[in-house]
PDB file of C-alpha atoms (C1' of nucleotides) in Angstrom:
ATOM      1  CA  UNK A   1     -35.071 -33.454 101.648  1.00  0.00           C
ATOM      2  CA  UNK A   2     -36.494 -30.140  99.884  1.00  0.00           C
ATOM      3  CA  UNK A   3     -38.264 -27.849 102.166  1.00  0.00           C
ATOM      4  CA  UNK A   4     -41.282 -28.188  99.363  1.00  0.00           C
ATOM      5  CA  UNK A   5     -41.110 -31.633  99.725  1.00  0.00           C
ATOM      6  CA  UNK A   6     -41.208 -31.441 103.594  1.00  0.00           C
ATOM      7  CA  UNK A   7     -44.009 -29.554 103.534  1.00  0.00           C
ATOM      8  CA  UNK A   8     -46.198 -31.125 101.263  1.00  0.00           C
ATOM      9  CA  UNK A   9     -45.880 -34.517 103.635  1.00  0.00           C
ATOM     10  CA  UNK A  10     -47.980 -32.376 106.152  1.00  0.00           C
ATOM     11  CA  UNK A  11     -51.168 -30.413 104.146  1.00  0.00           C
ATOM     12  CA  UNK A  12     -53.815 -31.759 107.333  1.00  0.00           C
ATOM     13  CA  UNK A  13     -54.177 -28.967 108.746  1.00  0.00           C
ATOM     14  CA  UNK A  14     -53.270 -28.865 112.453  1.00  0.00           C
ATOM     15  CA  UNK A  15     -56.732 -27.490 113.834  1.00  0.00           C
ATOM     16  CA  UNK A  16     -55.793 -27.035 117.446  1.00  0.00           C
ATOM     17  CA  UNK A  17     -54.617 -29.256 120.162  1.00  0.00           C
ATOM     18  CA  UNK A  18     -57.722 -29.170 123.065  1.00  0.00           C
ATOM     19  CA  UNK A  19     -55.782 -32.372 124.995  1.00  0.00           C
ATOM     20  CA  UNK A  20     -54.117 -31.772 127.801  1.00  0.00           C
ATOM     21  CA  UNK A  21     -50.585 -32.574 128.923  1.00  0.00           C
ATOM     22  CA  UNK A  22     -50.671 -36.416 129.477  1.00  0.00           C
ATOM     23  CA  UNK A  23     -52.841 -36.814 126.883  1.00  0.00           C
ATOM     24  CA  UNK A  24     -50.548 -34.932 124.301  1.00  0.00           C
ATOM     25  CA  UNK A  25     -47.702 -37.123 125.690  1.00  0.00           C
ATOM     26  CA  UNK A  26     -49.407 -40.730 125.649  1.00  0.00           C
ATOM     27  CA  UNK A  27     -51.186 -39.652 122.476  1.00  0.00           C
ATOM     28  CA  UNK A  28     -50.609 -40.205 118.767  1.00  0.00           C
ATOM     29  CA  UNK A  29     -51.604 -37.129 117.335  1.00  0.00           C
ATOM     30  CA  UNK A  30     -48.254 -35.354 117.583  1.00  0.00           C
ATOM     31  CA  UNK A  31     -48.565 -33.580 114.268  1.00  0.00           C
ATOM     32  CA  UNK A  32     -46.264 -31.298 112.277  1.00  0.00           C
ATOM     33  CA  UNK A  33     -47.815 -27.514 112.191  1.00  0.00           C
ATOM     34  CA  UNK A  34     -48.942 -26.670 108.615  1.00  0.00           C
ATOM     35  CA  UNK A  35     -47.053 -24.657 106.090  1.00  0.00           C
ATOM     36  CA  UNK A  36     -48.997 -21.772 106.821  1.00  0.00           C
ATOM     37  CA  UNK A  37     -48.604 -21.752 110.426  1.00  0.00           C
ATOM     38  CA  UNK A  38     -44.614 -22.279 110.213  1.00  0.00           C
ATOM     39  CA  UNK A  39     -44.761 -19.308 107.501  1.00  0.00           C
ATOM     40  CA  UNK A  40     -46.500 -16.880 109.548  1.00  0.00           C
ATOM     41  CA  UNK A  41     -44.781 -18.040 112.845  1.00  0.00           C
ATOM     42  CA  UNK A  42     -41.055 -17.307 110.334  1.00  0.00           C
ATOM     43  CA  UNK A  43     -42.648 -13.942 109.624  1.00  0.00           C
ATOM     44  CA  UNK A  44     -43.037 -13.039 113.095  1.00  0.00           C
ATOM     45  CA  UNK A  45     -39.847 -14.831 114.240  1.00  0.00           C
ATOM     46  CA  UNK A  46     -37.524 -12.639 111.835  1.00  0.00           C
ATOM     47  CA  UNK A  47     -38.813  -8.905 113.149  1.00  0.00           C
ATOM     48  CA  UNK A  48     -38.850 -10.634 117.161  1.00  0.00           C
ATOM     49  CA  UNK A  49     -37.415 -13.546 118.631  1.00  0.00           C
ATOM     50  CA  UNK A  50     -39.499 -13.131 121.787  1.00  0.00           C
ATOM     51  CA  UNK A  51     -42.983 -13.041 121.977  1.00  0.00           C
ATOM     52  CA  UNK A  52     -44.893 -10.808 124.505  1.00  0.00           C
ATOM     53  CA  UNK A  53     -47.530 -12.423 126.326  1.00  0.00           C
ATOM     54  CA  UNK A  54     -50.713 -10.577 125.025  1.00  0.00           C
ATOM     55  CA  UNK A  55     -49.227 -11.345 121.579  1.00  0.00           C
ATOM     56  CA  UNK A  56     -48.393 -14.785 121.961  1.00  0.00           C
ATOM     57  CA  UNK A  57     -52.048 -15.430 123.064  1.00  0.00           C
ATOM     58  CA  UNK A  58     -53.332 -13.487 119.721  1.00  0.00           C
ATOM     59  CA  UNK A  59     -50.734 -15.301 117.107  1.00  0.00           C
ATOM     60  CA  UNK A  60     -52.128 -18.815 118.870  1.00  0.00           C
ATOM     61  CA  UNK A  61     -55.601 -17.539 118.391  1.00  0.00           C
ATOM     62  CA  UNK A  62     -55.483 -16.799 114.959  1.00  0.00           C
ATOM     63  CA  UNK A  63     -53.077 -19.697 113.885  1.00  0.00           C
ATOM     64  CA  UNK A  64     -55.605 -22.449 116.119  1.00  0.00           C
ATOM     65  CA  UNK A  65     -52.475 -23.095 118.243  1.00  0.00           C
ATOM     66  CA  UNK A  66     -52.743 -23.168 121.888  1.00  0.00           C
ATOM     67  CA  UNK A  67     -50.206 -20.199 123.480  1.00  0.00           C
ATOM     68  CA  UNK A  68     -48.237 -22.592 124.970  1.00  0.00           C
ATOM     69  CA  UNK A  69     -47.132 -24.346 121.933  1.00  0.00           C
ATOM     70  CA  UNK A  70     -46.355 -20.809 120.114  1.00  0.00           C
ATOM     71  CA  UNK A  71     -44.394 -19.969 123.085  1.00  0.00           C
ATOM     72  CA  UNK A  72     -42.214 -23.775 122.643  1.00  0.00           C
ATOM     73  CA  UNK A  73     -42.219 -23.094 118.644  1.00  0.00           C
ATOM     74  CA  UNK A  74     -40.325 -19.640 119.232  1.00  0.00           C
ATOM     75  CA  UNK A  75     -38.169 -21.492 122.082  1.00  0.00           C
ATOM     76  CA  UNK A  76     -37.683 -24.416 119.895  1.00  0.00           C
ATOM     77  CA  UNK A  77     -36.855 -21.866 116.829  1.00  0.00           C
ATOM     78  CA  UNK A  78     -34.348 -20.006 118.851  1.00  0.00           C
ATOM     79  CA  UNK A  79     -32.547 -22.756 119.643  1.00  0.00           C
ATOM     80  CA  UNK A  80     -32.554 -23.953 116.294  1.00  0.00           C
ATOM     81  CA  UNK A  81     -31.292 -19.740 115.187  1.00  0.00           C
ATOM     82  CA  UNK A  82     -29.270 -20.309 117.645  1.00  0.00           C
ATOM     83  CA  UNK A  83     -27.251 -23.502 116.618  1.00  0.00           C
ATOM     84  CA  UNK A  84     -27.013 -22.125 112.840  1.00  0.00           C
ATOM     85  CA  UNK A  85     -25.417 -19.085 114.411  1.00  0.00           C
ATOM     86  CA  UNK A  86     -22.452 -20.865 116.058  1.00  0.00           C
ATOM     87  CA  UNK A  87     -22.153 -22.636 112.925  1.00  0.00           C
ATOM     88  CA  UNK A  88     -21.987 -19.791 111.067  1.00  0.00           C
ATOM     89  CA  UNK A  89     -18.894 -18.046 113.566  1.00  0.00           C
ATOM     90  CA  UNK A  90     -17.265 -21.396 113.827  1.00  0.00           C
ATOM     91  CA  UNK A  91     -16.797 -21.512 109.861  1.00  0.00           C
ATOM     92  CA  UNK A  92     -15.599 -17.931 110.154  1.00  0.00           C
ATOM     93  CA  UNK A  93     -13.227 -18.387 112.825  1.00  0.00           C
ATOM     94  CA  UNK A  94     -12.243 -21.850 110.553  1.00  0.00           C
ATOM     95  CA  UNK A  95     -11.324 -19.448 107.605  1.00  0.00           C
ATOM     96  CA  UNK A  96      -9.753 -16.422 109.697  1.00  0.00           C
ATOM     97  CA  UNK A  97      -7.621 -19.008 110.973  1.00  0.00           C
ATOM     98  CA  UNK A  98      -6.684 -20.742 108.229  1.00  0.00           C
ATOM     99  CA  UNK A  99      -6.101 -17.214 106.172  1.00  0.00           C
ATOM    100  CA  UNK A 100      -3.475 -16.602 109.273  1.00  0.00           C
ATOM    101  CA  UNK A 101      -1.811 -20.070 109.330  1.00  0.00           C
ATOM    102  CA  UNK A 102      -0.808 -19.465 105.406  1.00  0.00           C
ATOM    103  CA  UNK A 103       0.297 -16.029 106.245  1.00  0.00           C
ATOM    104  CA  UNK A 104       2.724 -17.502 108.581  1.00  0.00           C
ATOM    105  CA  UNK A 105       3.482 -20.312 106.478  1.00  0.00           C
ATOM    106  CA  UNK A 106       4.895 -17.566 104.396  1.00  0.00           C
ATOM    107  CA  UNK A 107       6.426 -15.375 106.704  1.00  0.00           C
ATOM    108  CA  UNK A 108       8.624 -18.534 107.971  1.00  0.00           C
ATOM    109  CA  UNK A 109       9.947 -18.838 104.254  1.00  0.00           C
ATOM    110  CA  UNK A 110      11.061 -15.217 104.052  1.00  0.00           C
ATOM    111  CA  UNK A 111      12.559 -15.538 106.918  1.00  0.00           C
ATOM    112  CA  UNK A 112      14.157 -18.188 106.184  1.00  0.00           C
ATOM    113  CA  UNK A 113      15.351 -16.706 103.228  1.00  0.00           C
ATOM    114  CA  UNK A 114      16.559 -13.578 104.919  1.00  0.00           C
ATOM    115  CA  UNK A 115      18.660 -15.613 107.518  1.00  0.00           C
ATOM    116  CA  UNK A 116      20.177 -17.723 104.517  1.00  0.00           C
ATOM    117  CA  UNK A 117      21.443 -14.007 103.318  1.00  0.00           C
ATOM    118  CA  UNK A 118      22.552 -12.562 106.446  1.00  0.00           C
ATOM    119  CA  UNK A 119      24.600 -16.655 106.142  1.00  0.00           C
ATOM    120  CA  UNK A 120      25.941 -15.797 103.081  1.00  0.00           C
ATOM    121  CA  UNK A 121      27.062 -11.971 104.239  1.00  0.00           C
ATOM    122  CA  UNK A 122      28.690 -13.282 107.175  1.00  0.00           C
ATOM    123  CA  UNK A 123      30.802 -15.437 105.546  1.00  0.00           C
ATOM    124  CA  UNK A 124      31.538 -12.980 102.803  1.00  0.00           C
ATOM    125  CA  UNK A 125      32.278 -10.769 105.156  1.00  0.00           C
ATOM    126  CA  UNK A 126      34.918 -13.386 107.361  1.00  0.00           C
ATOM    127  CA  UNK A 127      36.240 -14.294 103.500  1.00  0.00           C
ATOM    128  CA  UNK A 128      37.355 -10.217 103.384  1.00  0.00           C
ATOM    129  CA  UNK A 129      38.410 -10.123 107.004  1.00  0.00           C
ATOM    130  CA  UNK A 130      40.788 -12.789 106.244  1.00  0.00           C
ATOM    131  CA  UNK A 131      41.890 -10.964 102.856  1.00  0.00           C
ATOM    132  CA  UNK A 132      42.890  -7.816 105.138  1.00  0.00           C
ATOM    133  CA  UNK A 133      44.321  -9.830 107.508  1.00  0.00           C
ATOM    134  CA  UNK A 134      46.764 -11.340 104.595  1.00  0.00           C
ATOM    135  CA  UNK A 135      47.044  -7.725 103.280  1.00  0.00           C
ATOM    136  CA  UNK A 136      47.962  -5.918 106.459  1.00  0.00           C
ATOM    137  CA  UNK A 137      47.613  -6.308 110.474  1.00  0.00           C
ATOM    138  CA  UNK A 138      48.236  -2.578 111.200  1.00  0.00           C
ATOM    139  CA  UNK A 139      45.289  -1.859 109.739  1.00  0.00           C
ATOM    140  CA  UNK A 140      42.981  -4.720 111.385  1.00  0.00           C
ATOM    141  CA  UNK A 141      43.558  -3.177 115.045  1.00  0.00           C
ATOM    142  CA  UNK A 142      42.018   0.149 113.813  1.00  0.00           C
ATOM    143  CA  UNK A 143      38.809  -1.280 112.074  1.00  0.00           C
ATOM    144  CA  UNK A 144      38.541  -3.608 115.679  1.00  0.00           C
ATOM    145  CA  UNK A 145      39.105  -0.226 118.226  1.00  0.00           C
ATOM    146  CA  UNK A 146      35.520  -0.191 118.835  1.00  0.00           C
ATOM    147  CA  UNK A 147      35.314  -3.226 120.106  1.00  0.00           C
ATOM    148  CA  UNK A 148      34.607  -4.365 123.689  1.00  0.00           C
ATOM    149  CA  UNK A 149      35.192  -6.855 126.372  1.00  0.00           C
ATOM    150  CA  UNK A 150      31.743  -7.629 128.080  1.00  0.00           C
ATOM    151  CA  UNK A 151      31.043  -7.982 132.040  1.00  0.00           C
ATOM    152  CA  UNK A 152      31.699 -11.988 131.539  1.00  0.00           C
ATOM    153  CA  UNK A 153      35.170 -11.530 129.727  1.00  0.00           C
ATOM    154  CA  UNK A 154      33.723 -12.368 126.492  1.00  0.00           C
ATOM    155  CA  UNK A 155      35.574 -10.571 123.452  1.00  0.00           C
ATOM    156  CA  UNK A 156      32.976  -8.383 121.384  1.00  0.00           C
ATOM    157  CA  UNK A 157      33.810  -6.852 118.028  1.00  0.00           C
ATOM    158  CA  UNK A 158      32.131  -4.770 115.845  1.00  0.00           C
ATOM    159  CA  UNK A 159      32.774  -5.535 112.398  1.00  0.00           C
ATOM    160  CA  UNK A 160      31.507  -3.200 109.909  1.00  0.00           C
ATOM    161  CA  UNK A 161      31.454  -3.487 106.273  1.00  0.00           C
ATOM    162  CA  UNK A 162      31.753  -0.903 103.332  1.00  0.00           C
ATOM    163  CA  UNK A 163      28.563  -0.699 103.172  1.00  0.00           C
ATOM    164  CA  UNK A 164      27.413  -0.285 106.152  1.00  0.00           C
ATOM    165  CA  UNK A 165      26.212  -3.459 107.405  1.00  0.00           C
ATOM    166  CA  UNK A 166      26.672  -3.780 110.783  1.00  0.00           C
ATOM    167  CA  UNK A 167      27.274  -7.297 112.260  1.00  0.00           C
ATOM    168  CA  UNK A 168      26.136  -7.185 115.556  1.00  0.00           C
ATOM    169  CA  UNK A 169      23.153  -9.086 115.857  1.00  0.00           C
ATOM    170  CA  UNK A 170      20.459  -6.225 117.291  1.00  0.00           C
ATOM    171  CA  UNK A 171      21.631  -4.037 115.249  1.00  0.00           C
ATOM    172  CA  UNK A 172      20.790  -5.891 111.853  1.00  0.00           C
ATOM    173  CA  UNK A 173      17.442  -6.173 113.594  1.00  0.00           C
ATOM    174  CA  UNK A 174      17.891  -2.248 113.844  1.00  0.00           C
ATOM    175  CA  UNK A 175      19.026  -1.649 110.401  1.00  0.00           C
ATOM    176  CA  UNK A 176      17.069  -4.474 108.320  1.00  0.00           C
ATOM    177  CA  UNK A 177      13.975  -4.538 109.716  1.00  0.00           C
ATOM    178  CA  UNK A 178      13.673  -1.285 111.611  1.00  0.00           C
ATOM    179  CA  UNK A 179      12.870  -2.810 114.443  1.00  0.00           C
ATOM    180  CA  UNK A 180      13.067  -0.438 117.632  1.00  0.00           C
ATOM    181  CA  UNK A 181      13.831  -2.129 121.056  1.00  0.00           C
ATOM    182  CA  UNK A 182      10.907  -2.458 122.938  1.00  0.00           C
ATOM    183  CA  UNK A 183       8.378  -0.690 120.444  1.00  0.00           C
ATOM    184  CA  UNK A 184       8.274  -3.856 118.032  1.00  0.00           C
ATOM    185  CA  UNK A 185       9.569  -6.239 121.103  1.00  0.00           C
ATOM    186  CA  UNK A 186       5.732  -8.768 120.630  1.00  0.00           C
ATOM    187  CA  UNK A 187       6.642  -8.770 116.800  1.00  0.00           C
ATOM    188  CA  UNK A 188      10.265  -9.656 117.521  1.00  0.00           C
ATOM    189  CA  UNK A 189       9.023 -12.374 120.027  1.00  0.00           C
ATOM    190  CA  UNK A 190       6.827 -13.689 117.259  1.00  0.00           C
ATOM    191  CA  UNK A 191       9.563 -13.874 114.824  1.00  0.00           C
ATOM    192  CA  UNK A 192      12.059 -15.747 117.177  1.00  0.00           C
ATOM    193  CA  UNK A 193       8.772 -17.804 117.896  1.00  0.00           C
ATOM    194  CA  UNK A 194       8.407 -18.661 114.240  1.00  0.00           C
ATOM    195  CA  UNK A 195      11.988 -19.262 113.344  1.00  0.00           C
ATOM    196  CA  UNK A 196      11.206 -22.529 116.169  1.00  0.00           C
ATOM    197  CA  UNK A 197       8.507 -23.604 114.764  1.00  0.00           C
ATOM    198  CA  UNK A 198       6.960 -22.177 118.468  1.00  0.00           C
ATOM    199  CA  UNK A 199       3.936 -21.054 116.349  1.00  0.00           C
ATOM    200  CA  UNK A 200       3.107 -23.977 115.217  1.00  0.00           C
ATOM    201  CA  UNK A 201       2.734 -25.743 118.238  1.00  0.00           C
ATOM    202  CA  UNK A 202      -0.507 -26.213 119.979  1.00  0.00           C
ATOM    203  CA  UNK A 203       1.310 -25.615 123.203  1.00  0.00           C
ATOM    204  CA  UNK A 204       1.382 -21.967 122.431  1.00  0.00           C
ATOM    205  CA  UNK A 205      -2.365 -21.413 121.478  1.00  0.00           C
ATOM    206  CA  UNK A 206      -3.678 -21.043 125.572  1.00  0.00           C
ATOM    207  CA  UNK A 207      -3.501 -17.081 125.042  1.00  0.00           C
ATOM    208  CA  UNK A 208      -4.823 -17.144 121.630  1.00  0.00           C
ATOM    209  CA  UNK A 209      -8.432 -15.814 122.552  1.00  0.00           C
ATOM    210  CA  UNK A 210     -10.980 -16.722 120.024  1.00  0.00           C
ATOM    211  CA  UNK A 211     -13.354 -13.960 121.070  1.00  0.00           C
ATOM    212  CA  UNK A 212     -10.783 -11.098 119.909  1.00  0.00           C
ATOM    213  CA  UNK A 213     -10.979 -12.617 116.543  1.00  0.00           C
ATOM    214  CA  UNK A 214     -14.634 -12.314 116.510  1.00  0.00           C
ATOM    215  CA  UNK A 215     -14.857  -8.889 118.009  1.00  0.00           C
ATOM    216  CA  UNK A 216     -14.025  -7.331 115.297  1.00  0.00           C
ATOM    217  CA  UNK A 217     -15.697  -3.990 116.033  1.00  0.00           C
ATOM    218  CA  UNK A 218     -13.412  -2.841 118.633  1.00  0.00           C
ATOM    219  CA  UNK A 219     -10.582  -1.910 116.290  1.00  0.00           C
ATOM    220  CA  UNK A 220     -10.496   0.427 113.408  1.00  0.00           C
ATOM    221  CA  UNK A 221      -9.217  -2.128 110.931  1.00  0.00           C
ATOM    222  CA  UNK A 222      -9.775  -6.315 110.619  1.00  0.00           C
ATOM    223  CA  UNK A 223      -7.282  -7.908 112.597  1.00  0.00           C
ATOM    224  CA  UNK A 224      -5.931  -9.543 109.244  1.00  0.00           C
ATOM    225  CA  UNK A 225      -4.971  -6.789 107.535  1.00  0.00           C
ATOM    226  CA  UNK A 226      -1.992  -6.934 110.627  1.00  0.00           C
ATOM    227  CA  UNK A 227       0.147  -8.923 107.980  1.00  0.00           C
ATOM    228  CA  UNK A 228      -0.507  -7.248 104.984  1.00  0.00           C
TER     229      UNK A 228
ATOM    230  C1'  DA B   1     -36.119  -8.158 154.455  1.00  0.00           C
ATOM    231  C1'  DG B   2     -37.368 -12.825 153.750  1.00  0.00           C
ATOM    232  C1'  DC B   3     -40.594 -16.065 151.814  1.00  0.00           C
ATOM    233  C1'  DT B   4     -43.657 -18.078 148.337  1.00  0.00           C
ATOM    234  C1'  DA B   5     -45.967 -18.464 143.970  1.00  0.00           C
ATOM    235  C1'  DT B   6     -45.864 -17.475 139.254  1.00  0.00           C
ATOM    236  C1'  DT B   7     -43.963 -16.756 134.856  1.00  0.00           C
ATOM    237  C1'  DC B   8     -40.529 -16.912 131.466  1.00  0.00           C
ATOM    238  C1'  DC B   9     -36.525 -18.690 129.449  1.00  0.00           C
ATOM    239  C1'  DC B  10     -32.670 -21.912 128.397  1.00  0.00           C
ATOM    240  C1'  DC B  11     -30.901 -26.404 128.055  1.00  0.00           C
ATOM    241  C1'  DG B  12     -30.985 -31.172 127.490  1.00  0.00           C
ATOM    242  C1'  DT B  13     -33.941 -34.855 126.555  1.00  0.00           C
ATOM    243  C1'  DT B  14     -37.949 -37.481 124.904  1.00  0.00           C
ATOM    244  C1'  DT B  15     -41.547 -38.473 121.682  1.00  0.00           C
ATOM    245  C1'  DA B  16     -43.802 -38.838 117.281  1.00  0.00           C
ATOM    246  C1'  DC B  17     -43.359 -39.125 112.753  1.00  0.00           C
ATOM    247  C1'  DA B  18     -41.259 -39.061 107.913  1.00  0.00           C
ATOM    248  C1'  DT B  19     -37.779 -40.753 105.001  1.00  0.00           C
ATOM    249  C1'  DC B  20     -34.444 -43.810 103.200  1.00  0.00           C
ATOM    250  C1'  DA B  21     -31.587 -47.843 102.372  1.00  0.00           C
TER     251       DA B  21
ATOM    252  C1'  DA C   1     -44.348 -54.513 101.363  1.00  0.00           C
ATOM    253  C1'  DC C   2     -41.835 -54.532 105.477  1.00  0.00           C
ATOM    254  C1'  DT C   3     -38.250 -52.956 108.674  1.00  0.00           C
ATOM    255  C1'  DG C   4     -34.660 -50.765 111.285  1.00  0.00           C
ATOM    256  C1'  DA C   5     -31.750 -46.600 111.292  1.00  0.00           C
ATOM    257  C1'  DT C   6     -31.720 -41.848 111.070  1.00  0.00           C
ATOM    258  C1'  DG C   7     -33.144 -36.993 111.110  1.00  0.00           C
ATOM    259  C1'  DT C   8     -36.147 -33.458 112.610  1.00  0.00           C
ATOM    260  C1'  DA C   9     -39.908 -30.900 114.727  1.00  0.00           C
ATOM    261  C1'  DA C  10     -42.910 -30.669 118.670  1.00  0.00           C
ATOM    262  C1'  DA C  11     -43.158 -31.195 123.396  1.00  0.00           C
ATOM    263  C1'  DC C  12     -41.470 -31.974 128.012  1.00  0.00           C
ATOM    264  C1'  DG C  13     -39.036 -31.341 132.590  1.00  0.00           C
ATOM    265  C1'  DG C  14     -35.711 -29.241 135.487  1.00  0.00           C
ATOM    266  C1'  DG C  15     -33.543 -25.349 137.114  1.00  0.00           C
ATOM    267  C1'  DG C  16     -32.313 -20.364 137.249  1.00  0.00           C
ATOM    268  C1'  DA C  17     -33.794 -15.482 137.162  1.00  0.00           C
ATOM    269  C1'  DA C  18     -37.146 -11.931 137.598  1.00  0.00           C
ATOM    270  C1'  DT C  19     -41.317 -10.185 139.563  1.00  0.00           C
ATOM    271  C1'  DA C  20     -45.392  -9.542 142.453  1.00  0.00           C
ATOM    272  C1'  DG C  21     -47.936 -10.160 146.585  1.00  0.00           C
TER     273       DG C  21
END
DNA sequence: AGCTATTCCCCGTTTACATCA
DNA sequence: ACTGATGTAAACGGGGAATAG
């Protein structure tokens, strides 16, 4: 229904309510305020939500309200401001997070596409290992001196390409990415996280706080602009 | 300091009424 | 024209917090 339209169902003009409590409750004369008391009470509302006493009992006298029903129209109205507020955060927190879920959506696919790569290098990279060892084992045991045996016995080498690309698996992190070790550790999390679908999983969502994405104020930039 | 009465507010609910199918 | 369902504004009641006497 149209406000105008609301409105206009109510022109008698509320002219004060003299009853008292019981009778107001029992009684049928439960009417709608006017249009020009619900404008001048909006007026008021917007510059003050709360009403000090000595006003309250002036805005009822010159509206023909009694006090106490100015004091339950601004209670009533907050609660209504109120209401259209959490609405109004909930639809915001509904876009922020569906702004982040495609962000990740596409992080997943380039990282997917950067492990299907670092796939095909690795097996380029065993295809020319087995070419040298063909061409020449003298030379194999010098690219390999670097290697290592760990603490549990396991054999460790270090393979390194032409250009550069080293093989070892925190090091491509190092190299690729330039990811530091423990400076970028939460962002390396995240990405092992993704790469499991962990993200995705409601499961993982206990220390996502919903107030940090609405305090926005306490950091210099939106907390969006992280993945761009 | 502890108690009581009063006032204000919030929250959930009820009541009265208008609208619509 | 009547009626039941639904939505909304006005009003209520309970309970907590603050304040004064």
């Amino acid at each position: 229904m149209e406000e105008g339209e609301f409105f206009s169902c109510f022109s008698e003009i509320n002219t004060g309510m003299t009853m008292n409590k019981k009778k107001m409750r029992k009684g049928k004369n439960h009417k709608r305020f006017s249009e020009e008391q619900i404008k001048s009470l909006e007026v008021i509302f917007e510059s003050e939500t709360r009403l000090e006493p000595r006003k309250k009992v002036q805005l009822a006298r010159e509206l023909g309200l009694q006090p106490r029903q100015v004091a339950i129209w601004f209670q009533n109205k907050r609660a209504r401001w109120k209401s259209k507020q959490l609405e109004k955060e909930y639809n915001l927190l509904r876009a922020n997070y569906n702004n982040l879920a495609s962000q990740l959506e596409i992080m997943k696919k380039e990282k997917q596409a950067l492990v299907s790569e670092l796939q095909r290098l690795n097996e380029e990279m065993q295809k020319t290992k087995e070419e040298r060892n063909d061409d020449c084992c003298g030379e194999q045991r010098v690219a390999l001196s670097s290697s290592t045996w760990s603490d549990n016995g396991k054999y460790e080498p270090e393979v390194k390409l032409n250009q550069g690309i080293v093989l070892c698996d925190d090091d491509i992190k190092t190299e690729h990415f330039g990811f530091e070790e423990g400076s970028n550790h939460e962002l390396m999390n995240m990405l092992e996280q993704a790469g499991d679908s962990g993200l995705t999983s409601s499961d993982n969502w206990g220390s996502f706080s919903s107030d940090s994405l609405l305090d926005q104020s306490s950091s210099n930039y939106p907390w969006w602009d992280f993945w761009s």
